[in-house]
Amino acid sequence: MTIKLYTTKTCPYCKLAKDFLNEKGTSFTEIDVAEDPAAANEMVKLSGQMGVPVIDVDGKVIVGWNKAALEEALGKKEKAKA
């Protein structure tokens, strides 16, 4: 499973998403879009907007902090492994 988490340092919802993924023991790549303009452009292409967090779970894009959607995306991947 490949997870990309597009964030900024000042975003409280990004912290919630990071904490959630860490609690689940899920590995992810954090990309700070404030520091990386190319990554910001990539995020906009994926999500269609500039708000963070944007979470890409194997191509399923979740915009904003949406615990239920993230649990669902992670759950489907975990079930596929079983």
mmCIF file of C-alpha atoms in Angstrom:
data_model
loop_
_atom_site.group_PDB
_atom_site.id
_atom_site.type_symbol
_atom_site.label_atom_id
_atom_site.label_comp_id
_atom_site.label_asym_id
_atom_site.label_seq_id
_atom_site.Cartn_x
_atom_site.Cartn_y
_atom_site.Cartn_z
ATOM 1 C CA MET A 1 0.000 0.000 0.000
ATOM 2 C CA THR A 2 1.335 3.417 -0.956
ATOM 3 C CA ILE A 3 0.085 6.445 0.974
ATOM 4 C CA LYS A 4 1.031 10.034 0.259
ATOM 5 C CA LEU A 5 -0.044 12.687 2.750
ATOM 6 C CA TYR A 6 0.100 16.245 1.427
ATOM 7 C CA THR A 7 0.415 18.658 4.347
ATOM 8 C CA THR A 8 1.625 21.980 5.663
ATOM 9 C CA LYS A 9 3.334 22.542 9.020
ATOM 10 C CA THR A 10 0.547 24.804 10.311
ATOM 11 C CA CYS A 11 -2.441 22.607 9.418
ATOM 12 C CA PRO A 12 -4.162 21.084 12.491
ATOM 13 C CA TYR A 13 -6.118 18.620 10.335
ATOM 14 C CA CYS A 14 -2.873 17.392 8.792
ATOM 15 C CA LYS A 15 -1.654 16.598 12.306
ATOM 16 C CA LEU A 16 -4.849 14.622 12.971
ATOM 17 C CA ALA A 17 -4.308 12.632 9.777
ATOM 18 C CA LYS A 18 -0.640 11.961 10.636
ATOM 19 C CA ASP A 19 -1.512 10.922 14.189
ATOM 20 C CA PHE A 20 -4.236 8.593 12.903
ATOM 21 C CA LEU A 21 -1.918 6.902 10.390
ATOM 22 C CA ASN A 22 0.815 6.560 13.017
ATOM 23 C CA GLU A 23 -1.636 5.051 15.527
ATOM 24 C CA LYS A 24 -2.646 2.497 12.882
ATOM 25 C CA GLY A 25 1.016 1.670 12.293
ATOM 26 C CA THR A 26 0.606 2.606 8.645
ATOM 27 C CA SER A 27 3.639 3.821 6.729
ATOM 28 C CA PHE A 28 3.166 6.914 4.606
ATOM 29 C CA THR A 29 5.119 9.606 2.838
ATOM 30 C CA GLU A 30 4.505 13.126 4.105
ATOM 31 C CA ILE A 31 4.885 15.884 1.528
ATOM 32 C CA ASP A 32 4.959 19.486 2.757
ATOM 33 C CA VAL A 33 3.379 21.456 -0.086
ATOM 34 C CA ALA A 34 4.430 24.778 1.450
ATOM 35 C CA GLU A 35 8.068 23.737 1.004
ATOM 36 C CA ASP A 36 7.712 22.000 -2.373
ATOM 37 C CA PRO A 37 5.927 23.910 -5.174
ATOM 38 C CA ALA A 38 6.106 20.925 -7.550
ATOM 39 C CA ALA A 39 4.368 18.761 -4.944
ATOM 40 C CA ALA A 40 1.731 21.483 -4.483
ATOM 41 C CA ASN A 41 1.034 21.348 -8.229
ATOM 42 C CA GLU A 42 0.850 17.541 -8.090
ATOM 43 C CA MET A 43 -1.634 17.794 -5.199
ATOM 44 C CA VAL A 44 -3.842 20.243 -7.105
ATOM 45 C CA LYS A 45 -3.879 17.920 -10.122
ATOM 46 C CA LEU A 46 -4.944 15.044 -7.872
ATOM 47 C CA SER A 47 -7.558 16.856 -5.810
ATOM 48 C CA GLY A 48 -8.597 19.865 -7.850
ATOM 49 C CA GLN A 49 -7.957 22.286 -4.979
ATOM 50 C CA MET A 50 -5.260 23.755 -2.684
ATOM 51 C CA GLY A 51 -6.619 22.746 0.739
ATOM 52 C CA VAL A 52 -4.726 20.278 2.905
ATOM 53 C CA PRO A 53 -4.598 17.571 3.950
ATOM 54 C CA VAL A 54 -4.908 15.551 0.778
ATOM 55 C CA ILE A 55 -4.356 11.840 1.248
ATOM 56 C CA ASP A 56 -3.643 9.503 -1.658
ATOM 57 C CA VAL A 57 -4.147 5.828 -0.724
ATOM 58 C CA ASP A 58 -3.119 3.782 -3.766
ATOM 59 C CA GLY A 59 -4.849 6.256 -6.083
ATOM 60 C CA LYS A 60 -7.932 6.876 -3.921
ATOM 61 C CA VAL A 61 -7.786 10.573 -3.109
ATOM 62 C CA ILE A 62 -9.269 11.860 0.142
ATOM 63 C CA VAL A 63 -9.530 15.627 0.508
ATOM 64 C CA GLY A 64 -9.490 17.041 4.015
ATOM 65 C CA TRP A 65 -9.547 15.224 7.340
ATOM 66 C CA ASN A 66 -12.162 12.532 6.805
ATOM 67 C CA LYS A 67 -11.525 9.740 9.294
ATOM 68 C CA ALA A 68 -14.339 7.530 7.974
ATOM 69 C CA ALA A 69 -13.105 7.740 4.370
ATOM 70 C CA LEU A 70 -9.534 7.084 5.470
ATOM 71 C CA GLU A 71 -10.571 4.084 7.581
ATOM 72 C CA GLU A 72 -12.539 2.742 4.624
ATOM 73 C CA ALA A 73 -9.601 3.168 2.224
ATOM 74 C CA LEU A 74 -7.215 1.503 4.683
ATOM 75 C CA GLY A 75 -9.715 -1.240 5.506
ATOM 76 C CA LYS A 76 -10.226 -2.202 1.866
ATOM 77 C CA LYS A 77 -6.469 -2.471 1.407
ATOM 78 C CA GLU A 78 -6.041 -4.538 4.581
ATOM 79 C CA LYS A 79 -8.854 -6.904 3.517
ATOM 80 C CA ALA A 80 -7.271 -7.303 0.082
ATOM 81 C CA LYS A 81 -4.046 -8.496 1.748
ATOM 82 C CA ALA A 82 -5.845 -11.151 3.842
#
